[in-house]
PDB file of N, CA and C in Angstrom:
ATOM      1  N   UNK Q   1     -57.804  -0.498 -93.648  1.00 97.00           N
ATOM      2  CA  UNK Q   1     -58.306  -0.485 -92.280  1.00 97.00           C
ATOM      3  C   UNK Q   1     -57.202   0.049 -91.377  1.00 97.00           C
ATOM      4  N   UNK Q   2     -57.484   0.954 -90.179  1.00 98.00           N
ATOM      5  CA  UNK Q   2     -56.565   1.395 -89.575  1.00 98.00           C
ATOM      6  C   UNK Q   2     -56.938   0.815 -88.434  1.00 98.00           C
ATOM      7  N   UNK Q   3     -55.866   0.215 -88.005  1.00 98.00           N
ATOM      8  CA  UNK Q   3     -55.547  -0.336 -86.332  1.00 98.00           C
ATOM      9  C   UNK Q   3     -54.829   0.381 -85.666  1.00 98.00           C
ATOM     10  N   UNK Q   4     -55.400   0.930 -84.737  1.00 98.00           N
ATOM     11  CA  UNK Q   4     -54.376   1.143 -83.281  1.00 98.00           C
ATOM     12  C   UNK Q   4     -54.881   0.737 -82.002  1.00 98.00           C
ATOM     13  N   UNK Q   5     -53.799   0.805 -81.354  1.00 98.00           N
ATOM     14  CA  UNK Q   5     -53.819   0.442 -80.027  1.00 98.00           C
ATOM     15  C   UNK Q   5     -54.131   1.729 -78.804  1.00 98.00           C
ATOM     16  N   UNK Q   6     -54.362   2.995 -79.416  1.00 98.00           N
ATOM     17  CA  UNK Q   6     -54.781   3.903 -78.912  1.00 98.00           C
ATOM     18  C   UNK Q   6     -56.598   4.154 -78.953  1.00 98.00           C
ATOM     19  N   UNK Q   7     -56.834   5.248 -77.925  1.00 95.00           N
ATOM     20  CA  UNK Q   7     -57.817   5.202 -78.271  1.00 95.00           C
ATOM     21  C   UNK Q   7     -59.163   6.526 -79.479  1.00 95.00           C
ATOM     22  N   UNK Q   8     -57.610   7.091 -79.693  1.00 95.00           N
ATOM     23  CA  UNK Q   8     -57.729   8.455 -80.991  1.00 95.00           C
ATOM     24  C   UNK Q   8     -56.920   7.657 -82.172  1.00 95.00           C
ATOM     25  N   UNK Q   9     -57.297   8.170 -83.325  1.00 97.00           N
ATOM     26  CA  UNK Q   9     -55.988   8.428 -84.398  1.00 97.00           C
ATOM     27  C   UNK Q   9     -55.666   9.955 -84.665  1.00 97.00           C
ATOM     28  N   UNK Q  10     -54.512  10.395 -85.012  1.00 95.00           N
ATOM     29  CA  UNK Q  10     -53.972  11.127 -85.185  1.00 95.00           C
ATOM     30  C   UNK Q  10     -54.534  12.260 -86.257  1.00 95.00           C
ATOM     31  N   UNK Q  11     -55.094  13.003 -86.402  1.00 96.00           N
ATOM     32  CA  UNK Q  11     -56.031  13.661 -87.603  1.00 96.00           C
ATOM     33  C   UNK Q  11     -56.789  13.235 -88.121  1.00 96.00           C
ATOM     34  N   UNK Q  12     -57.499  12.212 -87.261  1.00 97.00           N
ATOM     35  CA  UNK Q  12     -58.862  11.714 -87.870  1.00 97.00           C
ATOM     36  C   UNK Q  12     -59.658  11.861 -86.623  1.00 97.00           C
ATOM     37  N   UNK Q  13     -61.396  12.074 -87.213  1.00 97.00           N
ATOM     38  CA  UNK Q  13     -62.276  12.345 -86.028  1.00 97.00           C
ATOM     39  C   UNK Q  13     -62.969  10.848 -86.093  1.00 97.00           C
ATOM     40  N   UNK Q  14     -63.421  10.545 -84.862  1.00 97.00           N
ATOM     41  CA  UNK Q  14     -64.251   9.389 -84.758  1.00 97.00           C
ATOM     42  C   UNK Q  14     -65.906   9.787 -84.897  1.00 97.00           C
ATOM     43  N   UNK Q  15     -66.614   9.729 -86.213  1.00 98.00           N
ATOM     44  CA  UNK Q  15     -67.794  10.159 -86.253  1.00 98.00           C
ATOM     45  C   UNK Q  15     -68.953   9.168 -85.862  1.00 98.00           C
ATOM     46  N   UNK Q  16     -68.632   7.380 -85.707  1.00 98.00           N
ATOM     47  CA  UNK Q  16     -69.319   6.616 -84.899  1.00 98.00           C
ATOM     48  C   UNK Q  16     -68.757   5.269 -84.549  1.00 98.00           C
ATOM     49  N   UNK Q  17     -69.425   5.477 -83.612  1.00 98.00           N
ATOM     50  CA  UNK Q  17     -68.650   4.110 -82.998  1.00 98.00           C
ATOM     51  C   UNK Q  17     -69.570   2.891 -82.942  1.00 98.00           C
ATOM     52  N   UNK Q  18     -69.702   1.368 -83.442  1.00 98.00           N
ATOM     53  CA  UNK Q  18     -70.136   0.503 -84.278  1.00 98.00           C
ATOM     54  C   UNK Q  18     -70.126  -0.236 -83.276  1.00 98.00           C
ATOM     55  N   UNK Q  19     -68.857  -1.076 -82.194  1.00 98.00           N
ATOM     56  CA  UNK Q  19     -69.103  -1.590 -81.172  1.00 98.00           C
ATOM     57  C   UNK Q  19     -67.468  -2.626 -81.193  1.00 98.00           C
ATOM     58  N   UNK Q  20     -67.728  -3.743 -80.089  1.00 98.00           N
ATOM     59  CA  UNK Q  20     -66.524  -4.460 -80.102  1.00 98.00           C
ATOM     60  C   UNK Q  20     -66.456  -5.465 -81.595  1.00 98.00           C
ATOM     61  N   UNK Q  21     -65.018  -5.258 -81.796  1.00 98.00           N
ATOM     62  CA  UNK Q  21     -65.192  -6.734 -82.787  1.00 98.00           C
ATOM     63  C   UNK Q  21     -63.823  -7.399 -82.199  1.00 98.00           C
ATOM     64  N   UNK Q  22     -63.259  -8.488 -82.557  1.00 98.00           N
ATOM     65  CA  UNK Q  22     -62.719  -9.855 -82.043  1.00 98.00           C
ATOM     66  C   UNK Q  22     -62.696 -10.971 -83.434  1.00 98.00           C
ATOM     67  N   UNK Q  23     -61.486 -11.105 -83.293  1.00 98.00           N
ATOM     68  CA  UNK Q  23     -60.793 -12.188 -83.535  1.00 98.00           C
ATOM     69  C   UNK Q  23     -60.048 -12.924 -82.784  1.00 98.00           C
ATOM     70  N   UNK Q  24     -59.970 -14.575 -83.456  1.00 97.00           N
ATOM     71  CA  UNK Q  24     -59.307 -15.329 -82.621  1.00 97.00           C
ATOM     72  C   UNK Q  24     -58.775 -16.347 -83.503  1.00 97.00           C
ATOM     73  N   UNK Q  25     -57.935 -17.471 -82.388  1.00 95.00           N
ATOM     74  CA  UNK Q  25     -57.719 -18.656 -83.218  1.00 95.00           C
ATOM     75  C   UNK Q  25     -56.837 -19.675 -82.099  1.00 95.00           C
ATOM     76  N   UNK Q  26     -56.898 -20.497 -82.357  1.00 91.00           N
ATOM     77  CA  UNK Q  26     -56.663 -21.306 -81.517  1.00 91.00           C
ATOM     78  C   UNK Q  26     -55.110 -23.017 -82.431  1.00 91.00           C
ATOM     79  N   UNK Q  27     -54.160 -22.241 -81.484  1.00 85.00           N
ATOM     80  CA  UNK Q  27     -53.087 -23.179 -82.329  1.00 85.00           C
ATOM     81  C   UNK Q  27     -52.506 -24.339 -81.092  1.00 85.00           C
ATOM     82  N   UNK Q  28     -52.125 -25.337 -81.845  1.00 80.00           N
ATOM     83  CA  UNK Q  28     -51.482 -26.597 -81.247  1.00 80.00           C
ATOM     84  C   UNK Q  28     -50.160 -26.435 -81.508  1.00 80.00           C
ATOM     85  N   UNK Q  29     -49.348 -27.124 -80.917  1.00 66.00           N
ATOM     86  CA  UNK Q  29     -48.022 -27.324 -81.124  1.00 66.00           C
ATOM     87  C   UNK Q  29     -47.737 -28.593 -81.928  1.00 66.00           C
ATOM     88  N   UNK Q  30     -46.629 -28.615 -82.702  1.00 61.00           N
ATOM     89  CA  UNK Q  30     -46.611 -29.814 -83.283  1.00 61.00           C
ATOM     90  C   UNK Q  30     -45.135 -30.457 -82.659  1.00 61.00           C
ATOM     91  N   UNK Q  31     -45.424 -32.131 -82.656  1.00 55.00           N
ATOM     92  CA  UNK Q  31     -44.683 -32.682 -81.955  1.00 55.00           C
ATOM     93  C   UNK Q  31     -43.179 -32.605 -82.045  1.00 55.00           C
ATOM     94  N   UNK Q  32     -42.621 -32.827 -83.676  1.00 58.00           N
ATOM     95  CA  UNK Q  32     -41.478 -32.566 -83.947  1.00 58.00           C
ATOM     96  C   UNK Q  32     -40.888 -30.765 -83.497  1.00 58.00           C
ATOM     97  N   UNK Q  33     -41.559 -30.213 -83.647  1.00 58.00           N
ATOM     98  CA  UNK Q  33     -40.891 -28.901 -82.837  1.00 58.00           C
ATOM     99  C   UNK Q  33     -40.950 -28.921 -81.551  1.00 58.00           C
ATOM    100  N   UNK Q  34     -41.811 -29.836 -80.903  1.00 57.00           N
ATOM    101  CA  UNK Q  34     -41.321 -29.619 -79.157  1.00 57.00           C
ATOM    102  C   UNK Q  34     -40.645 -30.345 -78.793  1.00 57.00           C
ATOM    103  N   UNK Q  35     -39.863 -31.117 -79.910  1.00 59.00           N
ATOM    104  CA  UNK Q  35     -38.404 -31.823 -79.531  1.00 59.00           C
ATOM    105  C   UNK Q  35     -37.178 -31.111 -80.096  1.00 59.00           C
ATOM    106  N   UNK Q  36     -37.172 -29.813 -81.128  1.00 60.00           N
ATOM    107  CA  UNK Q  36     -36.372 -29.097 -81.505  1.00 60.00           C
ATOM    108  C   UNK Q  36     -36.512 -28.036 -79.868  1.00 60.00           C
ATOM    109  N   UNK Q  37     -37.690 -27.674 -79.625  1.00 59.00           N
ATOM    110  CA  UNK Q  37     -38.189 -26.518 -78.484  1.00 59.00           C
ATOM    111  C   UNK Q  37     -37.351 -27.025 -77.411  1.00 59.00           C
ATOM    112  N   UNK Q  38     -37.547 -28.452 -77.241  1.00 62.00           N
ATOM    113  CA  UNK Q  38     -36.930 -29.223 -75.484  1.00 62.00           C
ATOM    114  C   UNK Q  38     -35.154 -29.307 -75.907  1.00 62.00           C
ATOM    115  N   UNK Q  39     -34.707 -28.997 -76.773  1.00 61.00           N
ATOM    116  CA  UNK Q  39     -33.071 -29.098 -77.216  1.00 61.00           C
ATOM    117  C   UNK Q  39     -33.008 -27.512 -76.585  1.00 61.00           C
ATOM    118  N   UNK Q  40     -33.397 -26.450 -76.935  1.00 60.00           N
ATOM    119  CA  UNK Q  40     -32.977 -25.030 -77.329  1.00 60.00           C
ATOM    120  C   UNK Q  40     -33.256 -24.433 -75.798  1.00 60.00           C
ATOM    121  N   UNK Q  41     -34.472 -25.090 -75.323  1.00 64.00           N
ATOM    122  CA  UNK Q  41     -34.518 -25.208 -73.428  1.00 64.00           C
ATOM    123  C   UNK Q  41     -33.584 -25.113 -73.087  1.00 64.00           C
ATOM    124  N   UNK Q  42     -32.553 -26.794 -73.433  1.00 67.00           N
ATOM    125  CA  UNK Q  42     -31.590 -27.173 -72.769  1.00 67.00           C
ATOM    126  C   UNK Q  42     -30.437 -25.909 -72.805  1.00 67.00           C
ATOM    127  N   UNK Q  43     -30.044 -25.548 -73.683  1.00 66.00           N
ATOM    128  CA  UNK Q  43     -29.226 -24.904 -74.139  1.00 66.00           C
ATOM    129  C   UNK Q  43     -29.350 -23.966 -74.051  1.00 66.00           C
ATOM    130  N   UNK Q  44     -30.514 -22.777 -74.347  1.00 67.00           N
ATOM    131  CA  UNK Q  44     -31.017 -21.871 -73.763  1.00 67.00           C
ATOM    132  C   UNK Q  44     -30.829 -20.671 -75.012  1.00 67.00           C
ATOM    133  N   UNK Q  45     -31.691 -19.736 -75.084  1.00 71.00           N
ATOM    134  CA  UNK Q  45     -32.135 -18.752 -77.000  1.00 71.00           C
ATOM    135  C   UNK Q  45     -33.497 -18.760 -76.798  1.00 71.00           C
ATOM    136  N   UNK Q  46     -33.606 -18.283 -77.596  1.00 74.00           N
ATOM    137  CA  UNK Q  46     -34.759 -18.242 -78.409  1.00 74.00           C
ATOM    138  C   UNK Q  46     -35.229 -19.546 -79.213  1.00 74.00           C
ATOM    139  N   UNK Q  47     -36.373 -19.647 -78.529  1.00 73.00           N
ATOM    140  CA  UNK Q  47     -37.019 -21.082 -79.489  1.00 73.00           C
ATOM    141  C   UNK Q  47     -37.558 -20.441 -80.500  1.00 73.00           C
ATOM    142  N   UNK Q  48     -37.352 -20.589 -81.760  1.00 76.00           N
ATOM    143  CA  UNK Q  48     -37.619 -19.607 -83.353  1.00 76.00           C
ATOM    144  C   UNK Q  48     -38.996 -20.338 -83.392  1.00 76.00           C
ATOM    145  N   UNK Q  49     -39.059 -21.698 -83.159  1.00 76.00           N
ATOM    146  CA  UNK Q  49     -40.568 -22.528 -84.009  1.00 76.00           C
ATOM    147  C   UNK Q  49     -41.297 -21.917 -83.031  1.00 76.00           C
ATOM    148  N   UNK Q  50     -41.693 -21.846 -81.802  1.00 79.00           N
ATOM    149  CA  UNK Q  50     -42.618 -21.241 -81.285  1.00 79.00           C
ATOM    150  C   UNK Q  50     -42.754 -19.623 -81.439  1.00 79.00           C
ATOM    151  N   UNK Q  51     -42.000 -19.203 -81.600  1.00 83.00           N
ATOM    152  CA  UNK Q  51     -42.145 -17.687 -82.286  1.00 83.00           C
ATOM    153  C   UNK Q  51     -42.729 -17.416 -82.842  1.00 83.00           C
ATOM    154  N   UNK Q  52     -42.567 -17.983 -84.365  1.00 84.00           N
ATOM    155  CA  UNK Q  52     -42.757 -18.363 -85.635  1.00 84.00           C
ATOM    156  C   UNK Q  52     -44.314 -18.777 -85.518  1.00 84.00           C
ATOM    157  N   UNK Q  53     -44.802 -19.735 -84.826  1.00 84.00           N
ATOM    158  CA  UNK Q  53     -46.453 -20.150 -84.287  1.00 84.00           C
ATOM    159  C   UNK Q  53     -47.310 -19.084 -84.043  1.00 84.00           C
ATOM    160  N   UNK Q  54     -46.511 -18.344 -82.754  1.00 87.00           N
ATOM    161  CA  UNK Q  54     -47.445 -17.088 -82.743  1.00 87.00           C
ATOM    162  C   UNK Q  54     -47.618 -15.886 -83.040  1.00 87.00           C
ATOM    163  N   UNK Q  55     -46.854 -15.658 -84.057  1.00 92.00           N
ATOM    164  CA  UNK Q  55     -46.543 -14.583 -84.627  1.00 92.00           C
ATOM    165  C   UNK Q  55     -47.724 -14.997 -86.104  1.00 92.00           C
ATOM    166  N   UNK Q  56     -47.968 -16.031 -86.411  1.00 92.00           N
ATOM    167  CA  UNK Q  56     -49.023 -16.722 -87.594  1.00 92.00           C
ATOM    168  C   UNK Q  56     -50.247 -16.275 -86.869  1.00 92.00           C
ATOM    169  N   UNK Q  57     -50.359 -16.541 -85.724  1.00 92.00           N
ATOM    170  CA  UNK Q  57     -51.603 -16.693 -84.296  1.00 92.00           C
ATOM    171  C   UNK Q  57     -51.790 -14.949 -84.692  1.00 92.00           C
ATOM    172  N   UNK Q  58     -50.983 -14.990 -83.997  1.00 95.00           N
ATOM    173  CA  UNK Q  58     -51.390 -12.889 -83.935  1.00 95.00           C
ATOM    174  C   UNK Q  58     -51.723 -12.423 -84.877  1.00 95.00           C
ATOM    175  N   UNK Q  59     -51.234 -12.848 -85.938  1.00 97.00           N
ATOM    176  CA  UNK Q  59     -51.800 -12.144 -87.868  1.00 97.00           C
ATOM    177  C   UNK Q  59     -53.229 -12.662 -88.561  1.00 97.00           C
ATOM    178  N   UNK Q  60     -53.570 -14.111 -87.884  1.00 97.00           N
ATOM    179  CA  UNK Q  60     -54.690 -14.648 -88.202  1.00 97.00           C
ATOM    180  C   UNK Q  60     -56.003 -13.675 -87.452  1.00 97.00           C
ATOM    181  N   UNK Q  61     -55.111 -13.732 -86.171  1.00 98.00           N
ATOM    182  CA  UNK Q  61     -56.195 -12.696 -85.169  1.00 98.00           C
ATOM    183  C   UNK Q  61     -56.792 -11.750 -85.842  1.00 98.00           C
ATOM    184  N   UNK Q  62     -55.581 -11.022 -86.080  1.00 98.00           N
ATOM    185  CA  UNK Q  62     -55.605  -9.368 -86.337  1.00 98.00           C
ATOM    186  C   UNK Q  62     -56.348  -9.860 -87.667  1.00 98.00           C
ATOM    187  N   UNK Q  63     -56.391 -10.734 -88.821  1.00 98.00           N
ATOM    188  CA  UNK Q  63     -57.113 -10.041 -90.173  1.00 98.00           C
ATOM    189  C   UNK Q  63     -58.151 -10.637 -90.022  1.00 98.00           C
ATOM    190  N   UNK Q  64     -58.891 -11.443 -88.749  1.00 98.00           N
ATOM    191  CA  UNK Q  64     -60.384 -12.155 -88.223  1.00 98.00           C
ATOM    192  C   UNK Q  64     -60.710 -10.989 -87.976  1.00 98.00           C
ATOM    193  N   UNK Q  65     -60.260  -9.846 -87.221  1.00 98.00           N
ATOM    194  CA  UNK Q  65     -60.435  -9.236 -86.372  1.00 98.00           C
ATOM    195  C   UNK Q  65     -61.296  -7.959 -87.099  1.00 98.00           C
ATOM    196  N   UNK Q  66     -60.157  -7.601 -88.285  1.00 98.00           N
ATOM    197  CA  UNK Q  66     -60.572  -6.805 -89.223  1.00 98.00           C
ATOM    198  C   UNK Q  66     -61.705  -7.511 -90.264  1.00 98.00           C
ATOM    199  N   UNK Q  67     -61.975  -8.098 -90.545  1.00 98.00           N
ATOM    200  CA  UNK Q  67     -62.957  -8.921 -91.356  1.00 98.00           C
ATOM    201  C   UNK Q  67     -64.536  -8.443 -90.409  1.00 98.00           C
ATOM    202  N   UNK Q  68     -64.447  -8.839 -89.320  1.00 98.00           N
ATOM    203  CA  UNK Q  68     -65.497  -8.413 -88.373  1.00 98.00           C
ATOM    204  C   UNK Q  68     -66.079  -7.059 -88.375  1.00 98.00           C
ATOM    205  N   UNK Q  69     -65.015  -6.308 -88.173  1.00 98.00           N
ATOM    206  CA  UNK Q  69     -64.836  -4.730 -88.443  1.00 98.00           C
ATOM    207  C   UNK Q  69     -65.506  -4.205 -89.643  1.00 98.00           C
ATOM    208  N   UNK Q  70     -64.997  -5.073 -90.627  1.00 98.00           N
ATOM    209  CA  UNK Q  70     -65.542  -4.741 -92.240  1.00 98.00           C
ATOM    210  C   UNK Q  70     -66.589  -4.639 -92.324  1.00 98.00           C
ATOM    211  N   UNK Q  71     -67.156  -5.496 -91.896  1.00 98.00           N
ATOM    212  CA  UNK Q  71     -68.667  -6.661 -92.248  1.00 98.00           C
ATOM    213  C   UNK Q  71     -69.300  -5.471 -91.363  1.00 98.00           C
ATOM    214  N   UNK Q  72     -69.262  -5.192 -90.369  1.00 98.00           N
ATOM    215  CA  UNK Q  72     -69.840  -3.936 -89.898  1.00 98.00           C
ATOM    216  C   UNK Q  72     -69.942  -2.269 -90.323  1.00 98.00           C
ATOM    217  N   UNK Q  73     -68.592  -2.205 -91.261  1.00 98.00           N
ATOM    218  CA  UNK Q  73     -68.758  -1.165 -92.200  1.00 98.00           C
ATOM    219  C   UNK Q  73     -67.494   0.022 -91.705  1.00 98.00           C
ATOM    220  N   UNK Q  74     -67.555  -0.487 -90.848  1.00 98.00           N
ATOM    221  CA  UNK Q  74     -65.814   0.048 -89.762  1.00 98.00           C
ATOM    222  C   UNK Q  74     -64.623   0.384 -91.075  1.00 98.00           C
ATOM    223  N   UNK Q  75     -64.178   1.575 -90.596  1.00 98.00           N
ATOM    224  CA  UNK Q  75     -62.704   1.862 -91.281  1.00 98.00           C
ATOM    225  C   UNK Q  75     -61.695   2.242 -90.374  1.00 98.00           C
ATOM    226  N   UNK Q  76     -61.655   1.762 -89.312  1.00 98.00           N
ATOM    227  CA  UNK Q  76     -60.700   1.937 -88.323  1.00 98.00           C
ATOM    228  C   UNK Q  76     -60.915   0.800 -87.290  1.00 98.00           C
ATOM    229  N   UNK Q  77     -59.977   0.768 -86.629  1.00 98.00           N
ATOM    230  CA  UNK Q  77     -60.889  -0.257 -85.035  1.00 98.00           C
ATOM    231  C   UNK Q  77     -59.470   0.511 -84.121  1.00 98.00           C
ATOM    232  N   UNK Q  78     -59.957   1.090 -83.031  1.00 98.00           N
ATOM    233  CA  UNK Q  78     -59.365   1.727 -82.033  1.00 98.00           C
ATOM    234  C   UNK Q  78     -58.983   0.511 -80.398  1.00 98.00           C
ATOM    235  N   UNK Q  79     -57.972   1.187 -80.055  1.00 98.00           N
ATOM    236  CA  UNK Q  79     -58.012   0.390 -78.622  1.00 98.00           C
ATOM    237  C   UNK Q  79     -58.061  -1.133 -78.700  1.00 98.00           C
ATOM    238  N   UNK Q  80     -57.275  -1.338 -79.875  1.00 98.00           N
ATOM    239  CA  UNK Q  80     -56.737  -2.467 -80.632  1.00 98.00           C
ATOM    240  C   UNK Q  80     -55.870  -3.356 -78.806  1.00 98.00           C
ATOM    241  N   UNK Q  81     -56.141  -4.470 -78.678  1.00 98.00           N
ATOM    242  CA  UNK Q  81     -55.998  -5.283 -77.402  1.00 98.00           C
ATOM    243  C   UNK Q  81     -55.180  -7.011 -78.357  1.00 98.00           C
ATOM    244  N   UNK Q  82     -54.757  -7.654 -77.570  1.00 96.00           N
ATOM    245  CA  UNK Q  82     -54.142  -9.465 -77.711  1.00 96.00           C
ATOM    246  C   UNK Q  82     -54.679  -9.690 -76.002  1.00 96.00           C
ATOM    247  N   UNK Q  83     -55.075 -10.822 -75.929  1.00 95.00           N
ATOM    248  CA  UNK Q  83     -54.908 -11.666 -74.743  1.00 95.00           C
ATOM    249  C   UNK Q  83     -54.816 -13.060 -75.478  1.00 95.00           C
ATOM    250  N   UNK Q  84     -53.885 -13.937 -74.627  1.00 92.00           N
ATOM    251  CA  UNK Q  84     -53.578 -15.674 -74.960  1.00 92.00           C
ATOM    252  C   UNK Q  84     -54.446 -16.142 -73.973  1.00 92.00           C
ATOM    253  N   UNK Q  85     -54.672 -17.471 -73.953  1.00 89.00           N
ATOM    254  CA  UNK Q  85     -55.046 -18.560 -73.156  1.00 89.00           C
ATOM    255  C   UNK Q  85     -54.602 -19.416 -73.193  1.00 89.00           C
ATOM    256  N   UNK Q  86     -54.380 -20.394 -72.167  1.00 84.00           N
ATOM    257  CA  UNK Q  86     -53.780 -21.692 -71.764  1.00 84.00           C
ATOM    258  C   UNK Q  86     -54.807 -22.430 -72.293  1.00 84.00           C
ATOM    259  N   UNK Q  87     -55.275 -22.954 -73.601  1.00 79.00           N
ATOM    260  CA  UNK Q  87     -56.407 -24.292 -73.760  1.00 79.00           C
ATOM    261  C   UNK Q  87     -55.958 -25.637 -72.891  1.00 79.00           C
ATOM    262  N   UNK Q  88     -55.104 -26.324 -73.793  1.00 76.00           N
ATOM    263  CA  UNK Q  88     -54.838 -27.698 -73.072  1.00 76.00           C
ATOM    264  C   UNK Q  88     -53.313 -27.468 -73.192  1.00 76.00           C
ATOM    265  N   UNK Q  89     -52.674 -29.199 -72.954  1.00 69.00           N
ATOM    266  CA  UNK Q  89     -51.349 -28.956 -72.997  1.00 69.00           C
ATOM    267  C   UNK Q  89     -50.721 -28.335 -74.047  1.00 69.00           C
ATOM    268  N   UNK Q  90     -51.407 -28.926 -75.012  1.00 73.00           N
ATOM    269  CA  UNK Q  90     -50.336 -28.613 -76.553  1.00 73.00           C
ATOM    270  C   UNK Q  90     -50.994 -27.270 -77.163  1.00 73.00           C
ATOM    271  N   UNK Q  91     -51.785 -26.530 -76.814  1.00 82.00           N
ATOM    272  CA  UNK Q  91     -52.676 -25.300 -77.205  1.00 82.00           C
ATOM    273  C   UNK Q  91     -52.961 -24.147 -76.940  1.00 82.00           C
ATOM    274  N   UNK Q  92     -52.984 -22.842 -77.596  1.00 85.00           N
ATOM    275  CA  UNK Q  92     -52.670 -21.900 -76.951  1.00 85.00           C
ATOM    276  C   UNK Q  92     -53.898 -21.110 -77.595  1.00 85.00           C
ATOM    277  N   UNK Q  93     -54.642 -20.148 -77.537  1.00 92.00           N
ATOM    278  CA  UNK Q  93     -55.726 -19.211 -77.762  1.00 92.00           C
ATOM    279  C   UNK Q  93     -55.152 -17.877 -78.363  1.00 92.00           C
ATOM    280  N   UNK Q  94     -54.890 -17.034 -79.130  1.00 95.00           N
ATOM    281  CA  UNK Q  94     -54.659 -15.850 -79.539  1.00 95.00           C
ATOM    282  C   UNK Q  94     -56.118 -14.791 -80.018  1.00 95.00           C
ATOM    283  N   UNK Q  95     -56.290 -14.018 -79.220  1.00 97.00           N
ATOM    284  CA  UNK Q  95     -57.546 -13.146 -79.377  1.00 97.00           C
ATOM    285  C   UNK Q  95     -57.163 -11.508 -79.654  1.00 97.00           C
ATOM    286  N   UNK Q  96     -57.677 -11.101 -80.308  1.00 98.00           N
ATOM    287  CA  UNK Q  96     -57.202  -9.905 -81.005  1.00 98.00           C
ATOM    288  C   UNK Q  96     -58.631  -8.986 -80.828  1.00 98.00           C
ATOM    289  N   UNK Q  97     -58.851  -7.927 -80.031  1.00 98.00           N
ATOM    290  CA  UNK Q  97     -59.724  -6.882 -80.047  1.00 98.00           C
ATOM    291  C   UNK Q  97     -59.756  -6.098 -80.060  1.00 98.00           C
ATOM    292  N   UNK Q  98     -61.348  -5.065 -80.239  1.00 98.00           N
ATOM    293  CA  UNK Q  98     -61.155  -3.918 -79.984  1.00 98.00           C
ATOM    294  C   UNK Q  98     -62.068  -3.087 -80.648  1.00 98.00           C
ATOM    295  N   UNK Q  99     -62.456  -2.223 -80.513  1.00 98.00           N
ATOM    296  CA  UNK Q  99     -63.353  -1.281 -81.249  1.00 98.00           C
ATOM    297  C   UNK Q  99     -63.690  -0.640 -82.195  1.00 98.00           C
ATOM    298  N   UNK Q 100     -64.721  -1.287 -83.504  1.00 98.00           N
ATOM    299  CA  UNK Q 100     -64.405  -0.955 -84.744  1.00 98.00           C
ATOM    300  C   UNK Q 100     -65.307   0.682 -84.584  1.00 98.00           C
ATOM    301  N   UNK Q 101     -64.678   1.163 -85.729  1.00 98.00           N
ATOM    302  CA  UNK Q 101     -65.089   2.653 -85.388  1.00 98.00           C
ATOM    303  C   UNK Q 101     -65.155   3.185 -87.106  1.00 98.00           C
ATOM    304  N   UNK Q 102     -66.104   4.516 -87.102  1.00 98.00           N
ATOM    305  CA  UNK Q 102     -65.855   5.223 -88.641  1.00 98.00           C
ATOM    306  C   UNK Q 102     -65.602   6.358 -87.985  1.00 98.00           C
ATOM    307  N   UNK Q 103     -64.112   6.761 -88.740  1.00 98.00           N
ATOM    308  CA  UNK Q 103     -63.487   7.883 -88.649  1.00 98.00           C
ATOM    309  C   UNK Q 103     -63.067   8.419 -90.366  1.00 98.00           C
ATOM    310  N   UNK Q 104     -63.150  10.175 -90.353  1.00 96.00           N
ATOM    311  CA  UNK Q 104     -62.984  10.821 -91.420  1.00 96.00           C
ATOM    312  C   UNK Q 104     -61.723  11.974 -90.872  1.00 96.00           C
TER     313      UNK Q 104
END
């Protein structure tokens, strides 16, 4: 499957376009890392465990995302998009979109 974030690929033609597809997922924080997270605050870096969270978030997205794509018959998805959301305190939303497409 080819992802981009554009809205061409590079020597390929777009012969139809299938529609939006989307992935998502929705992660919590866990308690013992937001007491490693509230140390590294103090001190100040890079908090690695929350990194590490959504960087899982973004990959779950992206292969929901493509699964959708599939199931529709898509070999590309163009104009590839992320937006987060604020759920609750401890929770964050990762959404992955964009336009599955057949290109040759």
């Amino acid at each position: 499957m080819i992802v981009v974030t554009s809205d061409k690929i590079p020597d390929k033609k777009v012969i139809k376009t299938l529609g939006i597809v989307k992935g998502n997922t929705i992660r919590a924080r866990h308690v013992g890392k937001d007491i490693l997270a509230g140390f590294k605050n103090i001190l100040g870096g890079e908090i690695e465990e929350y990194t590490k969270l959504m960087a899982e978030a973004r990959e779950q997205s992206i292969d929901r995302m493509i699964a959708s794509a599939e199931e529709m018959g898509a070999n590309a998805i163009v104009t590839a998009r992320f937006s987060t959301s604020y759920i609750m305190g401890a929770a964050s939303e990762i959404l992955a979109y964009g336009t599955a497409v057949v290109v040759e």
